[in-house]
GROMACS .gro file of C-alpha atoms in nm:
model
  400
    1MET     CA    1  12.072  15.917  11.918
    2ILE     CA    2  12.405  15.688  12.018
    3ILE     CA    3  12.479  15.373  11.872
    4LEU     CA    4  12.765  15.086  11.921
    5VAL     CA    5  12.868  14.888  11.622
    6ILE     CA    6  12.988  14.597  11.750
    7ASN     CA    7  13.148  14.281  11.527
    8CYS     CA    8  13.242  14.053  11.705
    9GLY     CA    9  13.472  13.719  11.588
   10SER     CA   10  13.615  13.405  11.755
   11SER     CA   11  13.884  13.577  11.979
   12SER     CA   12  13.807  13.920  11.898
   13ILE     CA   13  13.528  14.215  11.859
   14LYS     CA   14  13.512  14.501  11.645
   15PHE     CA   15  13.404  14.759  11.784
   16LYS     CA   16  13.252  15.188  11.742
   17LEU     CA   17  13.067  15.436  11.902
   18TYR     CA   18  12.846  15.673  11.720
   19ASN     CA   19  12.607  15.969  11.739
   20MET     CA   20  12.378  15.952  11.490
   21LYS     CA   21  12.222  16.326  11.531
   22ASP     CA   22  12.550  16.383  11.243
   23ASP     CA   23  12.714  15.976  11.216
   24ASN     CA   24  13.000  16.139  11.413
   25LEU     CA   25  13.188  15.882  11.499
   26MET     CA   26  13.309  15.881  11.880
   27LEU     CA   27  13.521  15.587  11.948
   28SER     CA   28  13.649  15.245  11.765
   29GLY     CA   29  13.854  14.973  11.958
   30ILE     CA   30  13.960  14.648  11.911
   31VAL     CA   31  13.932  14.361  12.172
   32ASP     CA   32  14.231  14.106  12.088
   33LYS     CA   33  14.265  13.714  12.141
   34ILE     CA   34  13.988  13.683  12.382
   35GLY     CA   35  14.024  13.325  12.567
   36LEU     CA   36  14.395  13.358  12.508
   37SER     CA   37  14.734  13.453  12.605
   38GLY     CA   38  14.820  13.872  12.591
   39SER     CA   39  14.465  13.947  12.584
   40SER     CA   40  14.444  14.342  12.472
   41LEU     CA   41  14.143  14.573  12.429
   42ARG     CA   42  14.304  14.896  12.183
   43ILE     CA   43  14.096  15.173  12.165
   44ASP     CA   44  14.158  15.437  11.892
   45PRO     CA   45  14.042  15.793  11.972
   46PRO     CA   46  13.903  15.945  11.656
   47LYS     CA   47  14.166  16.274  11.669
   48ASP     CA   48  14.450  16.132  11.885
   49GLU     CA   49  14.675  15.754  11.930
   50SER     CA   50  14.591  15.407  12.006
   51ILE     CA   51  14.617  15.362  12.374
   52CYS     CA   52  14.616  15.018  12.480
   53PHE     CA   53  14.521  14.819  12.757
   54GLU     CA   54  14.648  14.439  12.863
   55GLY     CA   55  14.429  14.216  13.090
   56GLU     CA   56  14.313  13.881  13.077
   57ILE     CA   57  13.943  13.844  12.897
   58ASP     CA   58  13.856  13.507  12.881
   59ASP     CA   59  13.490  13.535  12.701
   60HIS     CA   60  13.308  13.780  12.493
   61ASN     CA   61  13.089  13.833  12.817
   62GLU     CA   62  13.390  13.961  12.952
   63GLY     CA   63  13.490  14.159  12.662
   64ILE     CA   64  13.172  14.349  12.608
   65GLN     CA   65  13.248  14.444  12.985
   66ALA     CA   66  13.536  14.554  12.957
   67VAL     CA   67  13.390  14.740  12.572
   68LEU     CA   68  13.144  14.898  12.783
   69ALA     CA   69  13.444  15.026  13.074
   70VAL     CA   70  13.643  15.236  12.817
   71LEU     CA   71  13.341  15.387  12.729
   72THR     CA   72  13.284  15.539  13.033
   73HIS     CA   73  13.625  15.511  13.147
   74SER     CA   74  13.711  15.823  13.317
   75GLU     CA   75  14.031  15.963  13.134
   76TYR     CA   76  13.915  15.784  12.756
   77GLY     CA   77  13.571  15.707  12.802
   78VAL     CA   78  13.338  15.944  12.563
   79LEU     CA   79  13.030  15.862  12.753
   80ASP     CA   80  12.948  15.900  13.123
   81ASP     CA   81  12.685  15.617  13.162
   82VAL     CA   82  12.636  15.298  12.957
   83THR     CA   83  12.315  15.433  12.979
   84GLU     CA   84  12.326  15.672  12.715
   85ILE     CA   85  12.298  15.410  12.426
   86ASN     CA   86  12.036  15.363  12.280
   87ALA     CA   87  12.125  15.066  12.059
   88VAL     CA   88  12.342  14.812  11.954
   89GLY     CA   89  12.395  14.700  11.590
   90HIS     CA   90  12.567  14.388  11.532
   91ARG     CA   91  12.742  14.226  11.181
   92VAL     CA   92  12.632  13.863  11.118
   93VAL     CA   93  12.768  13.714  10.809
   94HIS     CA   94  12.522  13.515  10.741
   95GLY     CA   95  12.123  13.512  10.736
   96GLY     CA   96  12.054  13.209  10.485
   97GLU     CA   97  11.697  13.228  10.323
   98MET     CA   98  11.569  13.378  10.607
   99PHE     CA   99  11.660  13.722  10.603
  100GLN     CA  100  11.579  13.986  10.278
  101LYS     CA  101  11.700  14.322  10.531
  102SER     CA  102  11.851  14.389  10.879
  103VAL     CA  103  11.623  14.257  11.169
  104LEU     CA  104  11.545  14.397  11.526
  105ILE     CA  105  11.700  14.089  11.714
  106ASP     CA  106  11.420  13.895  11.890
  107ASP     CA  107  11.437  13.535  12.012
  108GLU     CA  108  11.305  13.413  11.696
  109VAL     CA  109  11.581  13.553  11.516
  110LEU     CA  110  11.852  13.453  11.765
  111GLU     CA  111  11.740  13.113  11.629
  112SER     CA  112  11.748  13.165  11.318
  113ILE     CA  113  12.141  13.267  11.342
  114VAL     CA  114  12.237  12.971  11.514
  115VAL     CA  115  12.036  12.776  11.225
  116CYS     CA  116  12.272  12.962  10.941
  117SER     CA  117  12.557  12.857  11.111
  118ASP     CA  118  12.615  12.515  10.905
  119LEU     CA  119  12.621  12.806  10.635
  120ALA     CA  120  12.912  12.969  10.855
  121PRO     CA  121  13.045  12.795  11.096
  122LEU     CA  122  13.350  13.052  11.135
  123HIS     CA  123  13.159  13.390  11.206
  124ASN     CA  124  12.821  13.338  11.316
  125PRO     CA  125  12.878  13.137  11.617
  126PRO     CA  126  13.092  13.457  11.807
  127ASN     CA  127  12.872  13.668  11.630
  128TYR     CA  128  12.545  13.488  11.816
  129LEU     CA  129  12.816  13.492  12.114
  130GLY     CA  130  12.796  13.876  12.067
  131ILE     CA  131  12.526  13.929  12.088
  132ILE     CA  132  12.408  13.693  12.411
  133ALA     CA  133  12.642  13.933  12.539
  134VAL     CA  134  12.477  14.229  12.512
  135GLN     CA  135  12.201  14.142  12.570
  136SER     CA  136  12.325  13.980  12.917
  137VAL     CA  137  12.458  14.360  13.024
  138LEU     CA  138  12.203  14.577  12.834
  139PRO     CA  139  11.910  14.394  12.871
  140ASP     CA  140  11.687  14.710  12.769
  141VAL     CA  141  11.879  14.779  12.530
  142PRO     CA  142  11.719  14.710  12.111
  143GLN     CA  143  11.981  14.498  11.962
  144VAL     CA  144  11.977  14.479  11.545
  145ALA     CA  145  12.178  14.224  11.285
  146VAL     CA  146  12.274  14.343  10.974
  147PHE     CA  147  12.370  14.035  10.743
  148ASP     CA  148  12.626  14.024  10.509
  149THR     CA  149  12.448  13.822  10.299
  150SER     CA  150  12.099  14.005  10.271
  151PHE     CA  151  12.184  14.249   9.988
  152HIS     CA  152  12.220  13.954   9.805
  153GLN     CA  153  11.905  13.817   9.861
  154THR     CA  154  11.742  13.996   9.540
  155MET     CA  155  11.902  13.752   9.310
  156ALA     CA  156  11.707  13.586   9.084
  157PRO     CA  157  11.687  13.227   9.113
  158HIS     CA  158  11.869  13.182   8.754
  159ALA     CA  159  12.177  13.378   8.952
  160TYR     CA  160  12.221  13.234   9.270
  161MET     CA  161  12.154  12.866   9.176
  162TYR     CA  162  12.383  12.598   9.119
  163ALA     CA  163  12.376  12.316   8.836
  164ILE     CA  164  12.357  12.066   9.089
  165PRO     CA  165  12.062  11.791   9.230
  166TYR     CA  166  11.745  12.054   9.248
  167SER     CA  167  11.703  11.811   9.581
  168LEU     CA  168  12.006  11.894   9.792
  169TYR     CA  169  11.929  12.297   9.730
  170LYS     CA  170  11.608  12.217   9.934
  171LYS     CA  171  11.819  11.984  10.164
  172TYR     CA  172  12.049  12.204  10.288
  173GLY     CA  173  12.029  12.581  10.117
  174LEU     CA  174  12.299  12.500   9.898
  175ARG     CA  175  12.289  12.790   9.633
  176ARG     CA  176  12.518  13.133   9.598
  177TYR     CA  177  12.406  13.383   9.904
  178GLY     CA  178  12.713  13.586   9.834
  179PHE     CA  179  12.927  13.848  10.123
  180HIS     CA  180  13.031  14.198  10.138
  181GLY     CA  181  12.701  14.288  10.092
  182THR     CA  182  12.649  14.596  10.360
  183SER     CA  183  13.029  14.737  10.197
  184HIS     CA  184  12.868  14.709   9.833
  185ARG     CA  185  12.528  14.883   9.923
  186TYR     CA  186  12.705  15.152  10.114
  187VAL     CA  187  12.966  15.238   9.840
  188SER     CA  188  12.731  15.204   9.578
  189ARG     CA  189  12.483  15.474   9.679
  190LYS     CA  190  12.808  15.706   9.818
  191SER     CA  191  12.925  15.712   9.495
  192CYS     CA  192  12.615  15.760   9.346
  193GLU     CA  193  12.573  16.096   9.527
  194LEU     CA  194  12.933  16.197   9.441
  195THR     CA  195  12.865  16.149   9.063
  196GLY     CA  196  12.476  16.250   9.074
  197LEU     CA  197  12.374  15.915   8.928
  198ASP     CA  198  12.017  15.815   9.110
  199TYR     CA  199  12.064  15.489   9.229
  200ASN     CA  200  11.720  15.341   9.213
  201LYS     CA  201  11.831  15.419   8.825
  202SER     CA  202  12.156  15.306   8.778
  203LYS     CA  203  12.374  15.030   8.616
  204ILE     CA  204  12.690  14.951   8.852
  205ILE     CA  205  12.971  14.720   8.951
  206SER     CA  206  13.079  14.744   9.281
  207CYS     CA  207  13.448  14.582   9.315
  208HIS     CA  208  13.531  14.538   9.657
  209LEU     CA  209  13.939  14.419   9.650
  210GLY     CA  210  14.071  14.318   9.991
  211GLY     CA  211  14.197  14.033  10.219
  212GLY     CA  212  13.854  13.892  10.098
  213ALA     CA  213  13.724  14.009   9.744
  214SER     CA  214  13.373  14.030   9.546
  215VAL     CA  215  13.205  14.185   9.239
  216ALA     CA  216  12.890  14.295   9.326
  217ALA     CA  217  12.601  14.353   9.016
  218ILE     CA  218  12.357  14.616   9.106
  219LEU     CA  219  12.087  14.715   8.880
  220ASN     CA  220  11.835  14.946   9.010
  221GLY     CA  221  11.966  14.978   9.390
  222LYS     CA  222  11.968  14.573   9.413
  223SER     CA  223  12.220  14.334   9.337
  224ILE     CA  224  12.135  14.103   9.025
  225ASP     CA  225  12.468  13.908   9.090
  226THR     CA  226  12.798  13.897   9.265
  227SER     CA  227  13.088  13.715   9.275
  228MET     CA  228  13.112  13.510   9.596
  229GLY     CA  229  12.920  13.208   9.608
  230LEU     CA  230  12.795  12.965   9.920
  231THR     CA  231  13.096  13.029  10.112
  232PRO     CA  232  13.347  13.345  10.034
  233VAL     CA  233  13.629  13.110   9.844
  234GLU     CA  234  13.386  13.141   9.500
  235GLY     CA  235  13.473  13.464   9.288
  236MET     CA  236  13.778  13.680   9.326
  237ILE     CA  237  14.116  13.524   9.379
  238MET     CA  238  14.157  13.643   9.712
  239GLY     CA  239  14.577  13.696   9.936
  240THR     CA  240  14.475  13.315  10.053
  241ARG     CA  241  14.186  13.219   9.846
  242SER     CA  242  14.154  13.025   9.506
  243GLY     CA  243  13.843  13.200   9.402
  244ASP     CA  244  13.651  13.027   9.107
  245LEU     CA  245  13.817  12.687   9.057
  246ASP     CA  246  13.745  12.346   8.881
  247LEU     CA  247  13.608  12.141   9.086
  248GLY     CA  248  13.806  11.815   8.949
  249VAL     CA  249  14.140  12.000   9.024
  250LEU     CA  250  14.012  11.978   9.432
  251THR     CA  251  13.969  11.634   9.390
  252TYR     CA  252  14.271  11.556   9.186
  253ILE     CA  253  14.490  11.722   9.466
  254MET     CA  254  14.237  11.507   9.729
  255ASN     CA  255  14.324  11.178   9.589
  256LYS     CA  256  14.702  11.266   9.496
  257GLU     CA  257  14.791  11.392   9.795
  258GLU     CA  258  14.621  11.154  10.009
  259ILE     CA  259  14.426  11.445  10.204
  260GLY     CA  260  14.093  11.457  10.340
  261VAL     CA  261  13.823  11.748  10.355
  262ALA     CA  262  13.869  11.927  10.600
  263ALA     CA  263  14.295  11.957  10.497
  264ALA     CA  264  14.147  12.036  10.125
  265ASN     CA  265  13.950  12.305  10.228
  266HIS     CA  266  14.257  12.495  10.457
  267LEU     CA  267  14.464  12.441  10.152
  268ILE     CA  268  14.194  12.664   9.944
  269ASN     CA  269  14.137  12.884  10.248
  270LYS     CA  270  14.425  12.925  10.353
  271HIS     CA  271  14.768  12.866  10.147
  272SER     CA  272  14.577  12.997   9.781
  273GLY     CA  273  14.485  13.255   9.608
  274MET     CA  274  14.775  13.512   9.584
  275LEU     CA  275  15.036  13.347   9.809
  276GLY     CA  276  15.000  13.030   9.624
  277ILE     CA  277  15.086  13.147   9.298
  278THR     CA  278  15.368  13.374   9.429
  279GLY     CA  279  15.500  13.127   9.708
  280ILE     CA  280  15.581  13.508   9.888
  281SER     CA  281  15.270  13.659  10.050
  282SER     CA  282  14.911  13.721  10.061
  283ASP     CA  283  14.978  14.116  10.092
  284MET     CA  284  14.923  14.275   9.730
  285ARG     CA  285  15.216  14.554   9.898
  286ASP     CA  286  15.479  14.266   9.888
  287ILE     CA  287  15.343  14.079   9.576
  288GLU     CA  288  15.376  14.384   9.386
  289GLN     CA  289  15.739  14.493   9.508
  290ALA     CA  290  15.843  14.134   9.426
  291ALA     CA  291  15.660  14.197   9.057
  292ASN     CA  292  15.937  14.532   9.023
  293ARG     CA  293  16.196  14.326   9.118
  294GLY     CA  294  16.168  14.111   8.815
  295ASP     CA  295  15.959  13.830   9.010
  296GLU     CA  296  15.822  13.647   8.742
  297ARG     CA  297  15.560  13.446   8.954
  298SER     CA  298  15.462  13.763   9.132
  299LYS     CA  299  15.390  13.869   8.760
  300LEU     CA  300  15.177  13.584   8.648
  301ALA     CA  301  14.945  13.696   9.008
  302LEU     CA  302  14.918  14.051   8.949
  303ASP     CA  303  14.808  13.955   8.591
  304MET     CA  304  14.577  13.674   8.684
  305TYR     CA  305  14.408  13.922   8.921
  306GLU     CA  306  14.320  14.206   8.722
  307TYR     CA  307  14.227  13.993   8.480
  308ARG     CA  308  14.004  13.792   8.667
  309ILE     CA  309  13.812  14.148   8.779
  310LYS     CA  310  13.809  14.247   8.383
  311LYS     CA  311  13.574  13.936   8.315
  312TYR     CA  312  13.360  13.960   8.604
  313ILE     CA  313  13.332  14.331   8.482
  314GLY     CA  314  13.227  14.203   8.172
  315ALA     CA  315  13.005  13.920   8.234
  316TYR     CA  316  12.819  14.168   8.457
  317ALA     CA  317  12.780  14.463   8.217
  318ALA     CA  318  12.622  14.214   7.994
  319SER     CA  319  12.371  14.081   8.323
  320LEU     CA  320  12.333  14.432   8.351
  321GLY     CA  321  12.261  14.535   7.976
  322GLY     CA  322  12.473  14.864   8.012
  323LEU     CA  323  12.689  14.970   8.293
  324ASP     CA  324  12.691  15.311   8.473
  325MET     CA  325  12.950  15.329   8.704
  326ILE     CA  326  13.233  15.076   8.856
  327VAL     CA  327  13.318  15.125   9.240
  328PHE     CA  328  13.685  15.039   9.406
  329THR     CA  329  13.643  15.004   9.761
  330GLY     CA  330  13.831  14.807  10.038
  331GLY     CA  331  14.178  14.809  10.126
  332ILE     CA  332  14.349  14.704   9.740
  333GLY     CA  333  14.057  14.909   9.607
  334GLU     CA  334  14.119  15.220   9.779
  335ASN     CA  335  14.504  15.223   9.799
  336ASP     CA  336  14.682  15.057   9.445
  337ASN     CA  337  14.647  15.264   9.182
  338LEU     CA  338  14.829  14.997   9.007
  339ILE     CA  339  14.556  14.740   9.043
  340ARG     CA  340  14.269  15.003   8.962
  341ALA     CA  341  14.468  15.082   8.615
  342GLY     CA  342  14.493  14.755   8.545
  343VAL     CA  343  14.147  14.699   8.556
  344CYS     CA  344  14.046  14.979   8.370
  345ARG     CA  345  14.308  14.906   8.102
  346ASN     CA  346  14.129  14.887   7.735
  347MET     CA  347  13.807  14.920   7.826
  348GLU     CA  348  13.725  15.247   7.588
  349TYR     CA  349  13.517  15.030   7.416
  350MET     CA  350  13.246  15.032   7.686
  351GLY     CA  351  13.268  15.405   7.735
  352CYS     CA  352  13.511  15.346   7.955
  353HIS     CA  353  13.734  15.669   7.971
  354PHE     CA  354  14.025  15.642   8.286
  355ASP     CA  355  14.231  15.964   8.432
  356TYR     CA  356  14.578  15.774   8.486
  357THR     CA  357  14.732  16.067   8.608
  358LEU     CA  358  14.490  16.161   8.878
  359ASN     CA  359  14.462  15.763   8.987
  360GLU     CA  360  14.901  15.802   9.078
  361LYS     CA  361  14.774  16.026   9.352
  362VAL     CA  362  14.469  15.906   9.453
  363ARG     CA  363  14.492  15.703   9.838
  364GLY     CA  364  14.178  15.611  10.029
  365GLU     CA  365  13.960  15.947   9.988
  366ALA     CA  366  13.679  15.914   9.774
  367CYS     CA  367  13.712  16.059   9.395
  368ILE     CA  368  13.597  16.022   9.054
  369LEU     CA  369  13.861  15.887   8.836
  370SER     CA  370  13.687  15.865   8.525
  371THR     CA  371  13.769  16.136   8.275
  372PRO     CA  372  13.453  16.410   8.178
  373GLU     CA  373  13.428  16.215   7.844
  374SER     CA  374  13.357  15.907   7.981
  375LYS     CA  375  12.968  15.727   7.937
  376VAL     CA  376  13.115  15.515   8.246
  377PHE     CA  377  13.192  15.635   8.602
  378VAL     CA  378  13.446  15.541   8.759
  379THR     CA  379  13.505  15.546   9.120
  380VAL     CA  380  13.709  15.582   9.435
  381MET     CA  381  13.473  15.467   9.752
  382PRO     CA  382  13.626  15.421  10.091
  383THR     CA  383  13.368  15.184  10.250
  384ASN     CA  384  13.264  15.220  10.643
  385GLU     CA  385  13.035  14.924  10.640
  386GLU     CA  386  13.002  15.035  11.083
  387LEU     CA  387  12.864  15.322  10.973
  388MET     CA  388  12.625  15.151  10.694
  389ILE     CA  389  12.526  14.902  10.990
  390ALA     CA  390  12.484  15.200  11.253
  391GLN     CA  391  12.211  15.369  11.016
  392ASP     CA  392  12.053  15.047  10.996
  393THR     CA  393  11.991  14.995  11.319
  394LEU     CA  394  11.908  15.399  11.388
  395GLN     CA  395  11.641  15.320  11.061
  396LEU     CA  396  11.462  15.027  11.285
  397ILE     CA  397  11.473  15.170  11.666
  398LYS     CA  398  11.285  15.498  11.541
  399PRO     CA  399  10.968  15.550  11.575
  400ASP     CA  400  10.771  15.635  11.294
   0.00000   0.00000   0.00000
């Protein structure tokens, strides 16, 4: 089975092609600057250097056509014909309360994705355009939607409700949804394979730490809580997002700075977080270098970041009624030994003993970082959301 995985942004299309016989990645790449000057398509062969093609790409239809063309390219392609593609799996950011799992796409699903665009106005519309574009060129190929939010639909009302008038929840669907669900699902499963834990009988805290960041509490294979909420701005301090914030702070700023809703939203999404505290960068590498040079605001930002994660781990361990494993993933979680060490320091009280020496050597590879006597496993697990999407797609198109 050959499965194409698509992740459409407003001006980009990321893609990966898998042979599901052995979960083999055949080719990956990105179409960038769609509808803008300087459009390009870059492919990343698994064992060769990247190759870039330049040329104007006006819309997502042309972008998908460019992807299919490069997959069958006489020199760089890996398929003889696009008819070899058995199915296409799409990352869709928001499924609201409508989708508890991945689904085959039909007209009803498409309509629901549009309805959920109110909750994810920057993400769902391009996700929808990608599906329509594939339909236009591969009309007979089944497509699957895999939602970032669906993994967290197992949260109980007491975990997902906001303490606002209940009528507003009923009217607008205002509640906590959570994101990064595909990543949390993938790394928690793979970490159980690594450690020998039974996924369906374990208490796991998954920390997806990247430009965006979230923490999830997973009990017996189901998400019971997560740090992101109605939008990805809630929870962890992130590169440019504030994370948890007293709403009174925001209304105070709006009043004093005389800014409207759009400007306030831009402030907490694009100019806050690590960038806002340091005034230097949203990139953890730059911040750590500045801290090493003695920059006090960078030191403060790192302390705040680690402290926020520790708070979530403590809270979620209480919600889970114990803890079997902590998982680190995402660009920071997989590669930043300083953050991992800071988070796990002084956690012996909960039975978590950390191998600081081994931790210094681990970059981007699956590894157990807890010591043999530790009652709580600590793992690093590189995420692979695209493979998870491909596996979900395969399950839905396979004949019973």
